[in-house]
Amino acid sequence: MQKVYLAGPDVFLPDAIAAGRRKKELCAEFGFEGLYPFDNEISPTASGERVDRLIYRANERMIRRADFGIFNLTPFQGPSADVGTVFELGMLAGLGKRVFGYTNVTDDLLDRCQRFGKLTFDPVEKVWRDSAGMSFEDFGNADNLMIDNSLTEHGGYPIVRHQALAGELFRDLTGFKACLRLAAEAISKTA
Amino acid sequence: MQKVYLAGPDVFLPDAIAAGRRKKELCAEFGFEGLYPFDNEISPTASGERVDRLIYRANERMIRRADFGIFNLTPFQGPSADVGTVFELGMLAGLGKRVFGYTNVTDDLLDRCQRFGKLTFDPVEKVWRDSAGMSFEDFGNADNLMIDNSLTEHGGYPIVRHQALAGELFRDLTGFKACLRLAAEAISKTA
C-alpha cells in the first residue's frame, strides 16, 4: 500500500486530529495509507529534549517513510503557503518522491501581494516592487515559482486551485480529493 | 573546494546580482565557492518552455551540486521567511546536506504573529489562536519549528539572529558572515 504524507496548516485547526482522521479516511478510499503529522504523539520525555525538536524528528522520519505527498498550499499568515508545509514539500521533492498540491484560493500570488502591500510598477525592469524596492514574480503562478514548479516537475500536475468559502478555507477538501485522483492516476500509469 | 548554495530573498533586491556577487566574495574569503541562483541566466528559449520552469530546474540542479547551504531566513511578506528560500532549505536537508541560517530580526515568530493578526489565548488548550481558531506554536523559535530545527539537526547550530537597521533588512550581512564562520568550523571538525 502506497503511503502518502499529508502536509498542511490543517495541523493548526482547533480540531486538527479529527481533520487528519478525515483525510486518512479519504486516502483509504483510494487504497493509500495516509501519514499525518499528528500521528506522531509527542510528549516531553525524561531525556529533557525539546518538544519541538522531537516533533521535527518525527515528521522528518515520517516524510522519509512516505512514498509521495499531498500538500495543502492554501495561503496562511501572509500571501504564501504555510512555511512548515513548504519546507516539507522541498524535502519530499529533494528525496525524488512525487508531490501533489492544492490551494483553497484561486487567485495568483501577485494579486495577493498587491493586496498585502502596495506595489508599484518599475517600467525599466518591467517588474512590480514594494516600498523597499523588492521585486515580485509575475508568472501567473499560485505561489512562489519553486512551489508551483516543484509540483509539475516532481508530481506531473499543476497545483489544484479551488475557491473555498471564507469559513472553510482550511477545511474544504475539494482540492485534496482532486489530488488523490491525480495521485491514483499517476501511480496507475507507472504500475 | 566546498560549494555553498546561497538562498534568500536577496534575489528580489533591485541590485540582486551585485548582492550575490558580494556574498560570493565573502564565500571565497573562507575558501568556499558560492552558488547563487542569479548565476543561472535564464532567457526564453526556442523550445517555448516557460521561463519560471527553467529557473526552477536550474535552481534544483544547483542545489544538488552544492555541498551545503546558507539561508537568509529574514521574514519576507508576512511573519515568516520567504517560501522559496524555505523550499530550498527543505530540499537541502532532505538531501542530507548541511544547512546554516540567519535572520535579520531578533524577535520570536509568535511575537510577529501577534503583530500580524490579533491572537487570543485559549486557556483550555493553552495555545494562542487567531480569529479563525488556528493555533500558533510557542516554542521560542525564530520561525516555524521545521525551519529552526532543520538547522540544528542538519547543520549543528541554531539560527543566527541579528537585528538589522530597517533600511538594511535584506542587505545586512552580519548573520551571513556568522554562518560562514559556523560552516568553516563544522567542516574543519569533520575534515
PDB file of C-alpha atoms in Angstrom, chain A:
ATOM      1  CA  MET A   1       0.000   0.000   0.000  1.00  0.00           C
ATOM      2  CA  GLN A   2       1.394   3.401  -1.027  1.00  0.00           C
ATOM      3  CA  LYS A   3       1.978   5.743   1.919  1.00  0.00           C
ATOM      4  CA  VAL A   4       1.105   9.429   1.431  1.00  0.00           C
ATOM      5  CA  TYR A   5       2.420  12.213   3.676  1.00  0.00           C
ATOM      6  CA  LEU A   6      -0.361  14.708   4.467  1.00  0.00           C
ATOM      7  CA  ALA A   7       1.077  18.201   4.900  1.00  0.00           C
ATOM      8  CA  GLY A   8      -0.704  21.477   5.518  1.00  0.00           C
ATOM      9  CA  PRO A   9      -1.762  24.099   8.032  1.00  0.00           C
ATOM     10  CA  ASP A  10      -4.566  21.665   8.940  1.00  0.00           C
ATOM     11  CA  VAL A  11      -2.382  20.798  11.953  1.00  0.00           C
ATOM     12  CA  PHE A  12      -3.213  24.255  13.359  1.00  0.00           C
ATOM     13  CA  LEU A  13      -7.005  23.726  13.227  1.00  0.00           C
ATOM     14  CA  PRO A  14      -8.792  23.579  16.606  1.00  0.00           C
ATOM     15  CA  ASP A  15      -9.855  20.024  15.674  1.00  0.00           C
ATOM     16  CA  ALA A  16      -6.589  19.102  13.980  1.00  0.00           C
ATOM     17  CA  ILE A  17      -6.750  15.423  14.934  1.00  0.00           C
ATOM     18  CA  ALA A  18     -10.276  14.963  13.536  1.00  0.00           C
ATOM     19  CA  ALA A  19      -9.273  16.833  10.363  1.00  0.00           C
ATOM     20  CA  GLY A  20      -6.363  14.439   9.891  1.00  0.00           C
ATOM     21  CA  ARG A  21      -8.582  11.438  10.509  1.00  0.00           C
ATOM     22  CA  ARG A  22     -10.951  12.614   7.758  1.00  0.00           C
ATOM     23  CA  LYS A  23      -8.048  12.948   5.314  1.00  0.00           C
ATOM     24  CA  LYS A  24      -6.785   9.483   6.218  1.00  0.00           C
ATOM     25  CA  GLU A  25     -10.256   8.025   5.561  1.00  0.00           C
ATOM     26  CA  LEU A  26     -10.268   9.608   2.104  1.00  0.00           C
ATOM     27  CA  CYS A  27      -6.791   8.173   1.448  1.00  0.00           C
ATOM     28  CA  ALA A  28      -8.038   4.715   2.392  1.00  0.00           C
ATOM     29  CA  GLU A  29     -10.853   5.039  -0.188  1.00  0.00           C
ATOM     30  CA  PHE A  30      -8.123   5.333  -2.824  1.00  0.00           C
ATOM     31  CA  GLY A  31      -6.112   2.434  -1.399  1.00  0.00           C
ATOM     32  CA  PHE A  32      -3.480   4.732   0.161  1.00  0.00           C
ATOM     33  CA  GLU A  33      -2.241   4.880   3.736  1.00  0.00           C
ATOM     34  CA  GLY A  34      -2.290   8.479   4.954  1.00  0.00           C
ATOM     35  CA  LEU A  35       0.550   9.608   7.233  1.00  0.00           C
ATOM     36  CA  TYR A  36      -0.463  12.665   9.253  1.00  0.00           C
ATOM     37  CA  PRO A  37       1.989  14.595  11.460  1.00  0.00           C
ATOM     38  CA  PHE A  38      -0.385  14.408  14.449  1.00  0.00           C
ATOM     39  CA  ASP A  39       0.003  10.638  14.379  1.00  0.00           C
ATOM     40  CA  ASN A  40       3.342  11.393  15.997  1.00  0.00           C
ATOM     41  CA  GLU A  41       2.192  11.828  19.568  1.00  0.00           C
ATOM     42  CA  ILE A  42       4.988  13.756  21.190  1.00  0.00           C
ATOM     43  CA  SER A  43       5.164  14.336  24.894  1.00  0.00           C
ATOM     44  CA  PRO A  44       8.044  15.691  26.927  1.00  0.00           C
ATOM     45  CA  THR A  45      10.416  12.865  27.743  1.00  0.00           C
ATOM     46  CA  ALA A  46      12.726  12.150  30.640  1.00  0.00           C
ATOM     47  CA  SER A  47      15.599  12.943  28.262  1.00  0.00           C
ATOM     48  CA  GLY A  48      14.736  16.642  28.602  1.00  0.00           C
ATOM     49  CA  GLU A  49      14.904  17.015  24.811  1.00  0.00           C
ATOM     50  CA  ARG A  50      12.898  19.948  23.473  1.00  0.00           C
ATOM     51  CA  VAL A  51       9.396  19.001  22.304  1.00  0.00           C
ATOM     52  CA  ASP A  52       9.698  20.973  19.059  1.00  0.00           C
ATOM     53  CA  ARG A  53      12.878  19.061  18.193  1.00  0.00           C
ATOM     54  CA  LEU A  54      11.147  15.737  18.853  1.00  0.00           C
ATOM     55  CA  ILE A  55       8.270  16.837  16.586  1.00  0.00           C
ATOM     56  CA  TYR A  56      10.741  17.811  13.859  1.00  0.00           C
ATOM     57  CA  ARG A  57      12.473  14.434  14.038  1.00  0.00           C
ATOM     58  CA  ALA A  58       9.210  12.503  13.973  1.00  0.00           C
ATOM     59  CA  ASN A  59       7.974  14.497  10.959  1.00  0.00           C
ATOM     60  CA  GLU A  60      11.197  14.004   9.037  1.00  0.00           C
ATOM     61  CA  ARG A  61      11.138  10.266   9.760  1.00  0.00           C
ATOM     62  CA  MET A  62       7.542  10.138   8.502  1.00  0.00           C
ATOM     63  CA  ILE A  63       8.473  12.057   5.332  1.00  0.00           C
ATOM     64  CA  ARG A  64      11.289   9.610   4.627  1.00  0.00           C
ATOM     65  CA  ARG A  65       8.891   6.669   5.084  1.00  0.00           C
ATOM     66  CA  ALA A  66       6.301   8.160   2.699  1.00  0.00           C
ATOM     67  CA  ASP A  67       6.027   7.193  -0.973  1.00  0.00           C
ATOM     68  CA  PHE A  68       4.550  10.535  -2.019  1.00  0.00           C
ATOM     69  CA  GLY A  69       2.957  13.676  -0.555  1.00  0.00           C
ATOM     70  CA  ILE A  70      -0.204  15.779  -0.839  1.00  0.00           C
ATOM     71  CA  PHE A  71       0.242  19.403   0.263  1.00  0.00           C
ATOM     72  CA  ASN A  72      -2.378  21.922   1.372  1.00  0.00           C
ATOM     73  CA  LEU A  73      -0.790  25.107  -0.008  1.00  0.00           C
ATOM     74  CA  THR A  74      -3.627  27.473   0.917  1.00  0.00           C
ATOM     75  CA  PRO A  75      -2.099  30.862   1.888  1.00  0.00           C
ATOM     76  CA  PHE A  76      -1.544  31.099   5.632  1.00  0.00           C
ATOM     77  CA  GLN A  77      -0.342  34.130   7.624  1.00  0.00           C
ATOM     78  CA  GLY A  78       0.549  36.163   4.549  1.00  0.00           C
ATOM     79  CA  PRO A  79       0.241  35.872   0.777  1.00  0.00           C
ATOM     80  CA  SER A  80       2.016  32.482   0.543  1.00  0.00           C
ATOM     81  CA  ALA A  81       1.582  28.934   1.789  1.00  0.00           C
ATOM     82  CA  ASP A  82       2.476  27.852   5.340  1.00  0.00           C
ATOM     83  CA  VAL A  83       6.289  27.701   5.594  1.00  0.00           C
ATOM     84  CA  GLY A  84       6.274  24.415   7.527  1.00  0.00           C
ATOM     85  CA  THR A  85       4.318  22.822   4.690  1.00  0.00           C
ATOM     86  CA  VAL A  86       6.644  24.346   2.092  1.00  0.00           C
ATOM     87  CA  PHE A  87       9.707  23.018   3.941  1.00  0.00           C
ATOM     88  CA  GLU A  88       8.210  19.527   3.759  1.00  0.00           C
ATOM     89  CA  LEU A  89       7.403  19.985   0.056  1.00  0.00           C
ATOM     90  CA  GLY A  90      11.058  20.775  -0.594  1.00  0.00           C
ATOM     91  CA  MET A  91      12.145  17.753   1.410  1.00  0.00           C
ATOM     92  CA  LEU A  92       9.928  15.297  -0.486  1.00  0.00           C
ATOM     93  CA  ALA A  93      10.936  16.812  -3.840  1.00  0.00           C
ATOM     94  CA  GLY A  94      14.602  16.569  -2.826  1.00  0.00           C
ATOM     95  CA  LEU A  95      14.065  12.907  -1.989  1.00  0.00           C
ATOM     96  CA  GLY A  96      12.694  12.412  -5.512  1.00  0.00           C
ATOM     97  CA  LYS A  97       9.191  11.497  -4.311  1.00  0.00           C
ATOM     98  CA  ARG A  98       6.008  12.530  -6.099  1.00  0.00           C
ATOM     99  CA  VAL A  99       4.315  15.686  -4.809  1.00  0.00           C
ATOM    100  CA  PHE A 100       0.757  16.915  -5.410  1.00  0.00           C
ATOM    101  CA  GLY A 101      -0.711  20.148  -4.094  1.00  0.00           C
ATOM    102  CA  TYR A 102      -3.863  22.202  -3.785  1.00  0.00           C
ATOM    103  CA  THR A 103      -4.868  25.653  -2.644  1.00  0.00           C
ATOM    104  CA  ASN A 104      -8.268  26.830  -1.481  1.00  0.00           C
ATOM    105  CA  VAL A 105      -7.957  30.219  -3.163  1.00  0.00           C
ATOM    106  CA  THR A 106      -7.884  30.686  -6.938  1.00  0.00           C
ATOM    107  CA  ASP A 107      -6.051  33.980  -7.364  1.00  0.00           C
ATOM    108  CA  ASP A 108      -2.410  34.441  -8.352  1.00  0.00           C
ATOM    109  CA  LEU A 109       0.395  35.165  -5.888  1.00  0.00           C
ATOM    110  CA  LEU A 110       0.912  38.613  -7.411  1.00  0.00           C
ATOM    111  CA  ASP A 111      -2.739  39.575  -6.814  1.00  0.00           C
ATOM    112  CA  ARG A 112      -2.395  38.673  -3.138  1.00  0.00           C
ATOM    113  CA  CYS A 113       0.915  40.547  -2.864  1.00  0.00           C
ATOM    114  CA  GLN A 114      -0.789  43.597  -4.369  1.00  0.00           C
ATOM    115  CA  ARG A 115      -3.361  43.463  -1.581  1.00  0.00           C
ATOM    116  CA  PHE A 116      -0.787  42.620   1.112  1.00  0.00           C
ATOM    117  CA  GLY A 117       1.386  45.675   0.476  1.00  0.00           C
ATOM    118  CA  LYS A 118       1.248  48.478  -2.068  1.00  0.00           C
ATOM    119  CA  LEU A 119       3.276  47.558  -5.154  1.00  0.00           C
ATOM    120  CA  THR A 120       4.356  49.911  -7.906  1.00  0.00           C
ATOM    121  CA  PHE A 121       5.396  49.017 -11.438  1.00  0.00           C
ATOM    122  CA  ASP A 122       9.057  49.579 -12.376  1.00  0.00           C
ATOM    123  CA  PRO A 123       8.847  50.443 -16.107  1.00  0.00           C
ATOM    124  CA  VAL A 124      12.613  49.986 -16.657  1.00  0.00           C
ATOM    125  CA  GLU A 125      12.985  46.459 -15.309  1.00  0.00           C
ATOM    126  CA  LYS A 126       9.321  45.677 -16.021  1.00  0.00           C
ATOM    127  CA  VAL A 127       8.656  44.246 -12.571  1.00  0.00           C
ATOM    128  CA  TRP A 128       6.459  45.126  -9.608  1.00  0.00           C
ATOM    129  CA  ARG A 129       8.223  46.388  -6.483  1.00  0.00           C
ATOM    130  CA  ASP A 130       7.250  47.050  -2.868  1.00  0.00           C
ATOM    131  CA  SER A 131       8.219  50.152  -0.884  1.00  0.00           C
ATOM    132  CA  ALA A 132      11.643  48.606  -0.098  1.00  0.00           C
ATOM    133  CA  GLY A 133      12.303  48.027  -3.801  1.00  0.00           C
ATOM    134  CA  MET A 134      11.935  44.238  -3.555  1.00  0.00           C
ATOM    135  CA  SER A 135      10.679  42.794  -6.847  1.00  0.00           C
ATOM    136  CA  PHE A 136       7.779  40.392  -7.303  1.00  0.00           C
ATOM    137  CA  GLU A 137       7.419  37.438  -9.649  1.00  0.00           C
ATOM    138  CA  ASP A 138       4.743  37.690 -12.312  1.00  0.00           C
ATOM    139  CA  PHE A 139       4.479  34.235 -13.857  1.00  0.00           C
ATOM    140  CA  GLY A 140       0.758  33.724 -13.248  1.00  0.00           C
ATOM    141  CA  ASN A 141       1.562  31.171 -10.555  1.00  0.00           C
ATOM    142  CA  ALA A 142      -0.467  30.416  -7.446  1.00  0.00           C
ATOM    143  CA  ASP A 143       2.650  30.896  -5.302  1.00  0.00           C
ATOM    144  CA  ASN A 144       6.446  31.245  -5.482  1.00  0.00           C
ATOM    145  CA  LEU A 145       7.813  29.608  -8.638  1.00  0.00           C
ATOM    146  CA  MET A 146       9.699  26.987  -6.600  1.00  0.00           C
ATOM    147  CA  ILE A 147       6.357  25.772  -5.215  1.00  0.00           C
ATOM    148  CA  ASP A 148       4.302  25.662  -8.423  1.00  0.00           C
ATOM    149  CA  ASN A 149       7.099  24.134 -10.477  1.00  0.00           C
ATOM    150  CA  SER A 150       8.090  21.505  -7.924  1.00  0.00           C
ATOM    151  CA  LEU A 151       4.593  20.056  -8.369  1.00  0.00           C
ATOM    152  CA  THR A 152       4.774  19.871 -12.159  1.00  0.00           C
ATOM    153  CA  GLU A 153       8.371  18.605 -12.111  1.00  0.00           C
ATOM    154  CA  HIS A 154       8.011  16.051  -9.318  1.00  0.00           C
ATOM    155  CA  GLY A 155       4.335  15.151  -9.498  1.00  0.00           C
ATOM    156  CA  GLY A 156       3.444  15.814 -13.105  1.00  0.00           C
ATOM    157  CA  TYR A 157       0.423  18.044 -12.452  1.00  0.00           C
ATOM    158  CA  PRO A 158      -0.062  21.762 -11.724  1.00  0.00           C
ATOM    159  CA  ILE A 159      -1.393  22.913  -8.362  1.00  0.00           C
ATOM    160  CA  VAL A 160      -5.160  22.365  -7.983  1.00  0.00           C
ATOM    161  CA  ARG A 161      -6.880  25.698  -7.374  1.00  0.00           C
ATOM    162  CA  HIS A 162     -10.367  25.770  -5.869  1.00  0.00           C
ATOM    163  CA  GLN A 163     -12.112  28.725  -4.239  1.00  0.00           C
ATOM    164  CA  ALA A 164     -13.422  27.691  -0.821  1.00  0.00           C
ATOM    165  CA  LEU A 165     -15.932  29.685   1.195  1.00  0.00           C
ATOM    166  CA  ALA A 166     -14.276  32.036   3.697  1.00  0.00           C
ATOM    167  CA  GLY A 167     -15.218  29.901   6.712  1.00  0.00           C
ATOM    168  CA  GLU A 168     -13.998  26.718   5.004  1.00  0.00           C
ATOM    169  CA  LEU A 169     -10.575  27.967   3.903  1.00  0.00           C
ATOM    170  CA  PHE A 170      -8.621  25.371   5.887  1.00  0.00           C
ATOM    171  CA  ARG A 171     -11.322  22.678   5.841  1.00  0.00           C
ATOM    172  CA  ASP A 172     -12.581  22.400   2.262  1.00  0.00           C
ATOM    173  CA  LEU A 173     -11.333  19.078   0.857  1.00  0.00           C
ATOM    174  CA  THR A 174     -12.332  19.544  -2.820  1.00  0.00           C
ATOM    175  CA  GLY A 175      -8.731  20.153  -3.866  1.00  0.00           C
ATOM    176  CA  PHE A 176      -7.472  17.383  -1.605  1.00  0.00           C
ATOM    177  CA  LYS A 177      -9.776  14.851  -3.275  1.00  0.00           C
ATOM    178  CA  ALA A 178      -8.651  16.085  -6.700  1.00  0.00           C
ATOM    179  CA  CYS A 179      -5.034  15.443  -5.627  1.00  0.00           C
ATOM    180  CA  LEU A 180      -5.930  11.917  -4.529  1.00  0.00           C
ATOM    181  CA  ARG A 181      -7.390  11.281  -8.001  1.00  0.00           C
ATOM    182  CA  LEU A 182      -4.260  12.702  -9.675  1.00  0.00           C
ATOM    183  CA  ALA A 183      -2.024  10.552  -7.466  1.00  0.00           C
ATOM    184  CA  ALA A 184      -4.031   7.428  -8.278  1.00  0.00           C
ATOM    185  CA  GLU A 185      -3.786   8.277 -11.991  1.00  0.00           C
ATOM    186  CA  ALA A 186      -0.020   8.915 -11.820  1.00  0.00           C
ATOM    187  CA  ILE A 187       0.642   5.718  -9.895  1.00  0.00           C
ATOM    188  CA  SER A 188      -1.548   3.581 -12.181  1.00  0.00           C
ATOM    189  CA  LYS A 189       0.452   4.838 -15.197  1.00  0.00           C
ATOM    190  CA  THR A 190       3.712   3.583 -13.730  1.00  0.00           C
ATOM    191  CA  ALA A 191       2.356   0.437 -12.029  1.00  0.00           C
TER     192      ALA A 191
END
